[in-house]
Tab-separated table of C-alpha atoms and ligand atoms in Angstrom:
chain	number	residue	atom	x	y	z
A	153	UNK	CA	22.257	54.499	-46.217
A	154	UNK	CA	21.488	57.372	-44.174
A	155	UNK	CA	18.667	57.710	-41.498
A	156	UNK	CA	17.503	59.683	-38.928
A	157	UNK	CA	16.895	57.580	-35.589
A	158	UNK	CA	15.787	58.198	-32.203
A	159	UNK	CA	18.231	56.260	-30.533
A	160	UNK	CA	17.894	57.043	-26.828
A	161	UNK	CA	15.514	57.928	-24.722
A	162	UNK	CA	15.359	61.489	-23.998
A	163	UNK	CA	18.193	62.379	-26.710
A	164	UNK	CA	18.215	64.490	-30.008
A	165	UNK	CA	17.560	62.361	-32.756
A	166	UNK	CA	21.005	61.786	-34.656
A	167	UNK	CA	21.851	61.318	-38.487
A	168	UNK	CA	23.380	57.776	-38.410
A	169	UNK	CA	24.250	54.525	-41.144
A	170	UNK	CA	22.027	52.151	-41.468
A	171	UNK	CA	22.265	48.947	-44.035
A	172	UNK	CA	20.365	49.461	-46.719
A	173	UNK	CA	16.632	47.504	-46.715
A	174	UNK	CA	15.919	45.102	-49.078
A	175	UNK	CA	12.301	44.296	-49.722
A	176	UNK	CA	10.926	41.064	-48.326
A	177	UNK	CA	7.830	38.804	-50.106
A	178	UNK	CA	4.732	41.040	-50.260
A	179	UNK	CA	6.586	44.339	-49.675
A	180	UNK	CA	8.082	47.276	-51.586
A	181	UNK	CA	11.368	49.015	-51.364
A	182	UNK	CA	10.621	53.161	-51.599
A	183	UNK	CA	13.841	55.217	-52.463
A	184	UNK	CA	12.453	58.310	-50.088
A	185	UNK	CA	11.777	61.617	-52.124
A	186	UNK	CA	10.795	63.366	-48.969
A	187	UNK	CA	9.347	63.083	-45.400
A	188	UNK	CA	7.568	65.224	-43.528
A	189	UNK	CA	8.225	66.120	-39.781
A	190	UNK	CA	5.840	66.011	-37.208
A	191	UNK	CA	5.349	67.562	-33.802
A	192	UNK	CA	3.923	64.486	-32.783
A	193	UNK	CA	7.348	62.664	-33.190
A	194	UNK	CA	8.541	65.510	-30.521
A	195	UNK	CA	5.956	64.418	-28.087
A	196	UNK	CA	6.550	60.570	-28.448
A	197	UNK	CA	10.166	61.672	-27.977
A	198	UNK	CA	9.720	63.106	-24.589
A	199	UNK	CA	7.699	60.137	-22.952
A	200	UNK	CA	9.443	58.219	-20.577
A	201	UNK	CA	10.712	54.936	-21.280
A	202	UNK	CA	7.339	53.024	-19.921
A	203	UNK	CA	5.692	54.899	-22.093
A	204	UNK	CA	7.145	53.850	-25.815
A	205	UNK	CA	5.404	51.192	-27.511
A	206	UNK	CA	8.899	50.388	-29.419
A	207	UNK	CA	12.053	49.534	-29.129
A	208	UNK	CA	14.972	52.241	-29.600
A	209	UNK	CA	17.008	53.066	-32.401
A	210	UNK	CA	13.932	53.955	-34.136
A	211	UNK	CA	13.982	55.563	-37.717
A	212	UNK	CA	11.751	57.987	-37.744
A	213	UNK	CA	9.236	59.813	-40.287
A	214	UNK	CA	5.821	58.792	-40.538
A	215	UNK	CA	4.769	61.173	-43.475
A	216	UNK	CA	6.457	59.967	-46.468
A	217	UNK	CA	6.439	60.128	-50.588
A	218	UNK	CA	9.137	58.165	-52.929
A	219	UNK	CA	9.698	56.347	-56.072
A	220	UNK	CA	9.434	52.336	-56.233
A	221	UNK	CA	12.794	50.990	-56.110
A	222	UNK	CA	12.062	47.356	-55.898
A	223	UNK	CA	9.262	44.866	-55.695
A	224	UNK	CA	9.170	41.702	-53.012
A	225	UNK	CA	8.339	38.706	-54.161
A	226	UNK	CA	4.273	38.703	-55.517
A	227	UNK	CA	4.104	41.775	-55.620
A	228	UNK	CA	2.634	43.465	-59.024
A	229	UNK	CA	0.991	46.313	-58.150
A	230	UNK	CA	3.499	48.661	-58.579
A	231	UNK	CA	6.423	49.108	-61.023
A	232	UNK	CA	9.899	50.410	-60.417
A	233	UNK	CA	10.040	54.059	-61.018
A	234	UNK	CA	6.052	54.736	-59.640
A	235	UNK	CA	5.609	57.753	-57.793
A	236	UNK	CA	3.726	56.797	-54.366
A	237	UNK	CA	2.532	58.506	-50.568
A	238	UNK	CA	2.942	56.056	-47.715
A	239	UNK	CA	-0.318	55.456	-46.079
A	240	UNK	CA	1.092	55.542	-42.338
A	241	UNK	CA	-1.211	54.118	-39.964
A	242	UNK	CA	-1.075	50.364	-41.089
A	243	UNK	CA	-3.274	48.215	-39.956
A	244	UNK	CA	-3.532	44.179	-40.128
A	245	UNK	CA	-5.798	44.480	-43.382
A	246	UNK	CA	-8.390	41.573	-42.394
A	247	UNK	CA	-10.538	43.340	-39.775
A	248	UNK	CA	-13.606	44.695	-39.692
A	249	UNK	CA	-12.095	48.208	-39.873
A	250	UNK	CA	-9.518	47.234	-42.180
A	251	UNK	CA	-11.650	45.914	-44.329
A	252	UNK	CA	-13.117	49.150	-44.856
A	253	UNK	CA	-9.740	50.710	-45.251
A	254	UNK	CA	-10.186	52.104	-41.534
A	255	UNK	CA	-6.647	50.645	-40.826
A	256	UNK	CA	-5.759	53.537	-38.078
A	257	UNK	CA	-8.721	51.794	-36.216
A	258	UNK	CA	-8.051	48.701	-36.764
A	259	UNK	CA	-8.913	45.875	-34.013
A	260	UNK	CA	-5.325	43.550	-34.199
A	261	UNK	CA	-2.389	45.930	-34.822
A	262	UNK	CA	-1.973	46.164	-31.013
A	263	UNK	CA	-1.922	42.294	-30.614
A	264	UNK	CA	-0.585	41.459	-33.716
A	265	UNK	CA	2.744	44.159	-32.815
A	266	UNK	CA	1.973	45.562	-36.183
A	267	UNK	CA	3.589	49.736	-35.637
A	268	UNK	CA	3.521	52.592	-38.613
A	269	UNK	CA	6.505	53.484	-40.293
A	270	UNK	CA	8.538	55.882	-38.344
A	271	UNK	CA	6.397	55.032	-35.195
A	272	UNK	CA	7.366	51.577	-34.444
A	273	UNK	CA	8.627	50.053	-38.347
A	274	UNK	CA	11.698	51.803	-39.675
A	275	UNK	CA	10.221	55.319	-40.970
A	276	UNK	CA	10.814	57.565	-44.099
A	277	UNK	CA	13.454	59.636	-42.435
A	278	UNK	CA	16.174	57.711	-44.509
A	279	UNK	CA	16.897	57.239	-48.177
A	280	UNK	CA	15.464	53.699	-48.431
A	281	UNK	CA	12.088	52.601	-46.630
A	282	UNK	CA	10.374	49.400	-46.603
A	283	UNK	CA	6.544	49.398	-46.935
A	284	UNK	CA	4.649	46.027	-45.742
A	285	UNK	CA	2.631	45.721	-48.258
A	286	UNK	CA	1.089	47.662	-51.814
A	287	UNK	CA	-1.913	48.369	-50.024
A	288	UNK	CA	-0.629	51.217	-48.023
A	289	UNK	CA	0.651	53.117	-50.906
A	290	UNK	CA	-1.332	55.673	-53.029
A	291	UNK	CA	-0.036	56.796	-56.592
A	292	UNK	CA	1.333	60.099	-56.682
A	293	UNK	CA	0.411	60.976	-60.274
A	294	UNK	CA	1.942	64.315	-61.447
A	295	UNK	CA	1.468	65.756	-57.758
A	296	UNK	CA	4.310	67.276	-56.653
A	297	UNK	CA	5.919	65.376	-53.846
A	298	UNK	CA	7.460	67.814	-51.582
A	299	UNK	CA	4.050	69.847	-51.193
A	300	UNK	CA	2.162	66.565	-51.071
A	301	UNK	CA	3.737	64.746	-48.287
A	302	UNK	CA	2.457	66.366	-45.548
A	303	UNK	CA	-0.595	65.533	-46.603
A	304	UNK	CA	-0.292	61.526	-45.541
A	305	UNK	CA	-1.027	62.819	-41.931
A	306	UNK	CA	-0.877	66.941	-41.761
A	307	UNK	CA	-3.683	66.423	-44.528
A	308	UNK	CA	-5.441	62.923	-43.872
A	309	UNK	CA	-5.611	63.710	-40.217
A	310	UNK	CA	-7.348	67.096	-40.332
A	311	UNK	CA	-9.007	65.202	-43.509
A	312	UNK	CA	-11.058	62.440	-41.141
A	313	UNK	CA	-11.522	65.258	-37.954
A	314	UNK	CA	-13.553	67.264	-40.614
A	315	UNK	CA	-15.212	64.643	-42.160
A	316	UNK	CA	-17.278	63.561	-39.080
A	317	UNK	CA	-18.688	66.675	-38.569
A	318	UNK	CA	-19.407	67.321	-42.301
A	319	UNK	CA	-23.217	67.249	-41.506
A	320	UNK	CA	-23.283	70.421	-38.957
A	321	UNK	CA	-20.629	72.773	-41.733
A	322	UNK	CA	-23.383	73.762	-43.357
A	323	UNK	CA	-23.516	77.375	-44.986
A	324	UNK	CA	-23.803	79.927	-42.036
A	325	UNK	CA	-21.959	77.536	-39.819
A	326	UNK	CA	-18.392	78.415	-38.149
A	327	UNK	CA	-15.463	76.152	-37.595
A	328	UNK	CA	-12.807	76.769	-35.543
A	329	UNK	CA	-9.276	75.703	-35.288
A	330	UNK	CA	-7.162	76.050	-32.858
A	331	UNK	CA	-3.136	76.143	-33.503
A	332	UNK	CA	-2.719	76.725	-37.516
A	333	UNK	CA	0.841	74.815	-37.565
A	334	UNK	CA	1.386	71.739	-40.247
A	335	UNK	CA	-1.811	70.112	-39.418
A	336	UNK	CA	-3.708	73.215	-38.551
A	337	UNK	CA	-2.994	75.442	-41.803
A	338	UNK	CA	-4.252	72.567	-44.261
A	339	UNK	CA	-7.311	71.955	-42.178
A	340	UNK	CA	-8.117	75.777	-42.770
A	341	UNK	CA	-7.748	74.882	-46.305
A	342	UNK	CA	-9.948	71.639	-46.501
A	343	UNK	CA	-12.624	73.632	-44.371
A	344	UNK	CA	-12.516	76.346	-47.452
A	345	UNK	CA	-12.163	73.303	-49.893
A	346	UNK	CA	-15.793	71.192	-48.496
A	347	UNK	CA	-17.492	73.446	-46.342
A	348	UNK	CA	-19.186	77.440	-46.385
A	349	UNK	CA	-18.228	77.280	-42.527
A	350	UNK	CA	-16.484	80.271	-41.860
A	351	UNK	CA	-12.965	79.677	-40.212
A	352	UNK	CA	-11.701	81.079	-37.441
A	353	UNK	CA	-8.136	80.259	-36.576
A	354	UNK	CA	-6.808	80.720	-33.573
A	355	UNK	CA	-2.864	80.560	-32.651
A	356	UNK	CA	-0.009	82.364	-30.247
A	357	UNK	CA	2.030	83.271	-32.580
A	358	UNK	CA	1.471	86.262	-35.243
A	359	UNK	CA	3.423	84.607	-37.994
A	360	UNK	CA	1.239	81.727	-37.716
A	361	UNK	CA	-1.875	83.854	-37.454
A	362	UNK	CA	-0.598	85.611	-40.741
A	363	UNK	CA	-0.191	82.487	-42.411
A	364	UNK	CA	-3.812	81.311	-41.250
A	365	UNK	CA	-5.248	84.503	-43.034
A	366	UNK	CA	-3.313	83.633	-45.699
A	367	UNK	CA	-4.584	80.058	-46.735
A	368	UNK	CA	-8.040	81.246	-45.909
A	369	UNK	CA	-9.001	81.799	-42.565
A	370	UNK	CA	-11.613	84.271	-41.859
A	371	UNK	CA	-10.599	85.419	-38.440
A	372	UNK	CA	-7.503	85.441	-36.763
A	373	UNK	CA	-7.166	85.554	-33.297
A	374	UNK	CA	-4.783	85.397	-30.664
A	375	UNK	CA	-5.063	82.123	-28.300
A	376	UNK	CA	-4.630	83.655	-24.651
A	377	UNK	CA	-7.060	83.892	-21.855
A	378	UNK	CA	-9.650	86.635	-23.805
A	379	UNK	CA	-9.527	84.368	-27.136
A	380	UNK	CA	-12.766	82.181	-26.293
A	381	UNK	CA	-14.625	85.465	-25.407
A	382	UNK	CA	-13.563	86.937	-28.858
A	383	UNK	CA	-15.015	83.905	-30.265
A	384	UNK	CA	-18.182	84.099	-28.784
A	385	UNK	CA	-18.459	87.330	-29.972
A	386	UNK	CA	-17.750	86.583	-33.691
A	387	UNK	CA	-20.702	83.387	-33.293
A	388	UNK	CA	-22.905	86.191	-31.676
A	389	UNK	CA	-22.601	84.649	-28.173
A	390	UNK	CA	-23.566	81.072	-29.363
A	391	UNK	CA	-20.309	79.674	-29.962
A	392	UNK	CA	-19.032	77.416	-32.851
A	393	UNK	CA	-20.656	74.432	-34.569
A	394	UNK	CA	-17.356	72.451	-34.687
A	395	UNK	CA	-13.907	72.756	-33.243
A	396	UNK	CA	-10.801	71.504	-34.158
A	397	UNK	CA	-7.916	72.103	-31.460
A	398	UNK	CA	-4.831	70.597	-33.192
A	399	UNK	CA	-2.822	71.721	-29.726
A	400	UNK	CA	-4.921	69.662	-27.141
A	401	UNK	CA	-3.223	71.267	-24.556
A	402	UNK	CA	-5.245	71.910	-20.564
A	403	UNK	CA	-5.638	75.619	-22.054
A	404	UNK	CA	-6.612	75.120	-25.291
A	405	UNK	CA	-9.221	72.137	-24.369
A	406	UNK	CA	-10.499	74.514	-22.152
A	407	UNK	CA	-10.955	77.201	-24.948
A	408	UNK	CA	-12.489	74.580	-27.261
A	409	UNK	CA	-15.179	73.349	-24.509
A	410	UNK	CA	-15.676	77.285	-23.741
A	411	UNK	CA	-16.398	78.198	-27.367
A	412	UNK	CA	-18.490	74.743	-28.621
A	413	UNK	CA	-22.325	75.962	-29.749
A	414	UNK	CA	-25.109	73.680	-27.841
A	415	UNK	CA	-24.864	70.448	-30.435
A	416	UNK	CA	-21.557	71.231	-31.081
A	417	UNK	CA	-18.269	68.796	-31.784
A	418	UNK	CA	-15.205	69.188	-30.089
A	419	UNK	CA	-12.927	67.540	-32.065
A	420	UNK	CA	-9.034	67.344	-29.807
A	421	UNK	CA	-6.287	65.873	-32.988
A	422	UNK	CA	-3.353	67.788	-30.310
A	423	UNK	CA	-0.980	65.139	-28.030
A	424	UNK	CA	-0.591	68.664	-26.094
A	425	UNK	CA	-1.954	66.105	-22.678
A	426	UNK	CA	-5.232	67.776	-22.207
A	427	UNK	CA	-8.400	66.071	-21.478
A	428	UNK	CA	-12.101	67.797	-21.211
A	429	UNK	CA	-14.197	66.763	-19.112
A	430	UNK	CA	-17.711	65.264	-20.259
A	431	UNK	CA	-20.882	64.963	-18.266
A	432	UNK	CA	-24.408	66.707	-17.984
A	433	UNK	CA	-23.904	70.300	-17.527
A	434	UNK	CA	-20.061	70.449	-18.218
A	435	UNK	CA	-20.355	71.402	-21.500
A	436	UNK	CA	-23.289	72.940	-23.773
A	437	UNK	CA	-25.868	70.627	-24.101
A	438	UNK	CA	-25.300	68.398	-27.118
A	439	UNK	CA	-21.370	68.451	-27.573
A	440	UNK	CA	-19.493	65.462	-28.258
A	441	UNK	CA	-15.950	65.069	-27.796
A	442	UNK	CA	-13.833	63.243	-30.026
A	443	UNK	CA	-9.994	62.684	-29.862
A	444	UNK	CA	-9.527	60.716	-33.342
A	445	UNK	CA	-6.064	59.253	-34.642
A	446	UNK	CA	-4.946	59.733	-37.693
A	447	UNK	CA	-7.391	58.644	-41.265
A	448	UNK	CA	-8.995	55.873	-43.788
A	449	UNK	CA	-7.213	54.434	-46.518
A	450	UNK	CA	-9.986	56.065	-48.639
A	451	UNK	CA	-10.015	59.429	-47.167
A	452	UNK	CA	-5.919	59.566	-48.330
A	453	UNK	CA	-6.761	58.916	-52.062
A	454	UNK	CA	-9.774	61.535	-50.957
A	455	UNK	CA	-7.230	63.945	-49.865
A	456	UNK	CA	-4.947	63.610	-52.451
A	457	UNK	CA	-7.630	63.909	-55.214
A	458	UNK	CA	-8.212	67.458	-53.540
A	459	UNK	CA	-4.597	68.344	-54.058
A	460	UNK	CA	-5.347	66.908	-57.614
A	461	UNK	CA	-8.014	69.647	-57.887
A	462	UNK	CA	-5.967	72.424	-56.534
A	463	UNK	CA	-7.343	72.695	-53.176
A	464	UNK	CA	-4.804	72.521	-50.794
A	465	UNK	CA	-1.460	74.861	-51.131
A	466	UNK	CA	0.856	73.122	-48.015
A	467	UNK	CA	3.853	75.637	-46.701
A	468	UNK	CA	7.014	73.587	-46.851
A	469	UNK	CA	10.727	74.454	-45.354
A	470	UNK	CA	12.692	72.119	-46.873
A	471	UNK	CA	15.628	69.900	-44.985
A	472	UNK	CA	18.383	67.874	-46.166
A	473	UNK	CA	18.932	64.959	-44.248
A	474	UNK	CA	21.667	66.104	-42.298
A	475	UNK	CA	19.952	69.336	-41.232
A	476	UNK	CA	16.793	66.612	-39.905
A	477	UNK	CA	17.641	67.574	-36.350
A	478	UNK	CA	17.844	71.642	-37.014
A	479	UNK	CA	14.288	70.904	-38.427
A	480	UNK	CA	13.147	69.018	-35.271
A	481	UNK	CA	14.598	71.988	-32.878
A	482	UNK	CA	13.124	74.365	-34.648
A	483	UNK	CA	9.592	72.480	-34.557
A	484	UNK	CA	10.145	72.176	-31.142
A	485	UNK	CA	10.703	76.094	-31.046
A	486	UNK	CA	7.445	77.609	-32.472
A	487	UNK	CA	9.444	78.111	-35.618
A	488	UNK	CA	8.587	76.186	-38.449
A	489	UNK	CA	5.597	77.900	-41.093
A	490	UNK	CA	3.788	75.268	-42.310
A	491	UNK	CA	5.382	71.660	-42.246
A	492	UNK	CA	9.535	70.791	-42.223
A	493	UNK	CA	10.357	68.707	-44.873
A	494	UNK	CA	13.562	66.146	-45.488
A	495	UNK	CA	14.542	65.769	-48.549
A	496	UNK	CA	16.997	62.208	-47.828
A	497	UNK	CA	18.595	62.625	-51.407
A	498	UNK	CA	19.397	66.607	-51.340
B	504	NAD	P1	2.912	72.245	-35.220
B	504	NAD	O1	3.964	72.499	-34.195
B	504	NAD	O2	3.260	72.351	-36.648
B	504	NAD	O3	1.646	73.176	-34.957
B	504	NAD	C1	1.156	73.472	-33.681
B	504	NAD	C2	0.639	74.912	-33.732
B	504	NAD	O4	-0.039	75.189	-32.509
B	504	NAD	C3	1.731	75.950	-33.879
B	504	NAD	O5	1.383	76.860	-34.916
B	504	NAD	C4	1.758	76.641	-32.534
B	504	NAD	O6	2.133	78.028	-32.618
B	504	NAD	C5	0.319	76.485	-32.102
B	504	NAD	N1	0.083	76.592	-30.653
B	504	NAD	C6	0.884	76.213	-29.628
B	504	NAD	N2	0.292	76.504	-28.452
B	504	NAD	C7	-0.908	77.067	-28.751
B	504	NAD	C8	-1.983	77.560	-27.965
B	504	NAD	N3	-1.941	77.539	-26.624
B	504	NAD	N4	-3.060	78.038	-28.603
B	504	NAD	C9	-3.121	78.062	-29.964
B	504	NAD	N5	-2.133	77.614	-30.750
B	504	NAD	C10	-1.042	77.129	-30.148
B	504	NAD	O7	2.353	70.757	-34.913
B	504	NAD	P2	1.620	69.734	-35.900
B	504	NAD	O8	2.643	68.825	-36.493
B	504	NAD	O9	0.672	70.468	-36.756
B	504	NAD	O10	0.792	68.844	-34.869
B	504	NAD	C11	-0.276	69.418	-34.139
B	504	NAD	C12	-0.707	68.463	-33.036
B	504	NAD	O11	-1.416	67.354	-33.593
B	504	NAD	C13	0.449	67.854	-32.255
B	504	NAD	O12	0.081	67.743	-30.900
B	504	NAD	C14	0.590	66.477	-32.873
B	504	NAD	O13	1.200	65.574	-31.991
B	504	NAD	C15	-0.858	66.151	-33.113
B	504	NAD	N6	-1.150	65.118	-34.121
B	504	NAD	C16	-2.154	64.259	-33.837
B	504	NAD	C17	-2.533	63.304	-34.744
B	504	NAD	C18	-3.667	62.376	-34.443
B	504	NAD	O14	-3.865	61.424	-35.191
B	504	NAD	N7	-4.443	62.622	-33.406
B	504	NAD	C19	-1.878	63.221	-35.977
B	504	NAD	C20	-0.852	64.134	-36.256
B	504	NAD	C21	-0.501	65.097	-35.312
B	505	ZN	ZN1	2.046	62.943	-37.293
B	506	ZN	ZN1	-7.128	45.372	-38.833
């Protein structure tokens, strides 16, 4: 079959053949309908080699959506033909954290080697994947699964960042979010969805600001050196309640410690390498800072049940497999609206 791997450090990733999986007791053979890309597979991708917590070729793809293709031994949860999303950050499943269906916080997957797909295990970038175990798949219904793929990390992970600072989005309130690319444009939209916080997004490019307006965003402003001012005064000079900065980058950490409201949460989902520092006086009294990975097991079926309802619209560019690189350089370029998506079967 085909796949898209990472194959050397430092290099493109290249469209390569691959033997085809077969499913192993417990697990579940996915033909791939489509998989998302993510800029966070472009930041993994330029670590050094000391730095990668796997071993190369890796298939990448770490949002994906197929069809059930075949069943390991013991497994009955699923039939053949079942639409599913791939819950990505597995976990061991026996934890504490698992047990609550935290597995992207759970306490053995570093010990017990245990990697997400397309981050470690053989990803969704490819027209077969393996998934370890039913657990870590959610039924698709009648969703549609190009739109609803991003939403296994471009929605979950905005999904959890909102959720712990539900409490303090109350009407009145004001959220902001800095960089409205795949993650940032659906966390606009499940801000709208469970809060009366007005939004303000904040990005560097107009086509992304446009797009913010679009899915809801009350303000749109540009992210340069004046933007935390101009957010200031839009909370009349007492900054925002919560902010999401899905860049993380030194500037934009800097923005979202500028603009946080006494009691605030500064919530940094971006690998962009910047850190903010924490310590009486830095910041407004009151702010926490939170850099959180990824989401529950319960808040994907949470998610999707919002796309269920209508509430999230995600912007897709769709990718056949072979143009999976052109989709990476253009992420990589500012260029993408919304989320890339590969479709592995055309
Ligand atoms: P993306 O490229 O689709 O979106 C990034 C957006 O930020 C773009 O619209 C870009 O124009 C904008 N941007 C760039 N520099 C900016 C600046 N200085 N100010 C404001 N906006 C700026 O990327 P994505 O796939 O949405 O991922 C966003 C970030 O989240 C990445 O760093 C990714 O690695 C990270 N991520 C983290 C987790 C997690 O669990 N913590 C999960 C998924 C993704
Ligand atoms: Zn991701
Ligand atoms: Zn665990």
């Amino acid at each position: 079959m085909k796949a898209v791997q990472y194959r050397a450090v430092g290099a493109a990733p290249e469209v390569v053949t691959v033997p085809d999986p077969e499913p192993g007791p417990g697990q579940v053979l996915l033909k791939v309908t489509a998989a998302g890309v993510c800029h966070s597979d472009i930041a993994v991708m330029s670590w050094p080699a000391d730095r990668i917590p796997f071993p190369l070729p890796l298939t990448l793809g770490h949002e994906g959506v197929g069809t059930v293709a075949g069943l390991g031994d013991g497994v009955d949860a699923f039939e053949v033909g079942d639409a599913v999303a791939v819950y990505g950050p597995w976990g061991c499943g026996t934890c504490v954290n698992c047990a609550e269906g935290r597995e992207n916080y759970c306490l053995r997957a570093k010990e017990l080697g245990i990697m997400p797909p397309g981050l470690g295990a053989p990803g969704a970038m490819a027209e077969y994947m393996i998934v370890d175990d039913p657990r870590h798949l959610a039924p698709l219904g009648d969703l549609d699964p190009v739109k609803t793929v991003p939403l296994t990390d471009a929605g979950l992970t905005p999904y959890h960042a909102i959720v712990r600072s539900l409490t303090k989005l109350v009407p009145g309130s004001t959220a902001v979010v800095i960089g409205a690319g795949g993650l940032g444009h659906v966390a606009i939209q499940l801000l709208r969805a469970m809060t009366a916080a007005r939004v303000i997004a904040l990005d560097v490019n107009e086509e992304k600001l446009g797009l913010a307006r679009t899915v809801g965003a009350h303000e749109a402003v540009l992210s340069d050196e004046k933007a935390a001012a101009r957010v200031m005064e839009l909370t009349g000079g007492l900054g925002a309640q919560v902010v999401l900065d899905f860049v993380g980058a030194p500037p934009t950490v800097r923005t979202a410690g500028a603009v946080s409201r006494v009691d605030g949460d500064v919530t940094i989902v971006g690998l962009g390498g910047g850190a903010l520092p924490v310590g009486f006086g830095a910041l407004p009294y009151g702010t926490t800072v939170c850099a959180p990975y990824w989401g529950s097991r319960k808040e994907l079926a949470e998610v999707l049940d919002l796309a269920h309802a209508g509430a999230v619209d995600v912007h897709v560019e769709t990718y056949s497999i072979d143009d999976a690189p052109l989709a990476y350089e253009r992420l990589h370029e500012g260029r993408i609206n919304g989320r890339a998506v590969i479709l592995p079967h055309g």
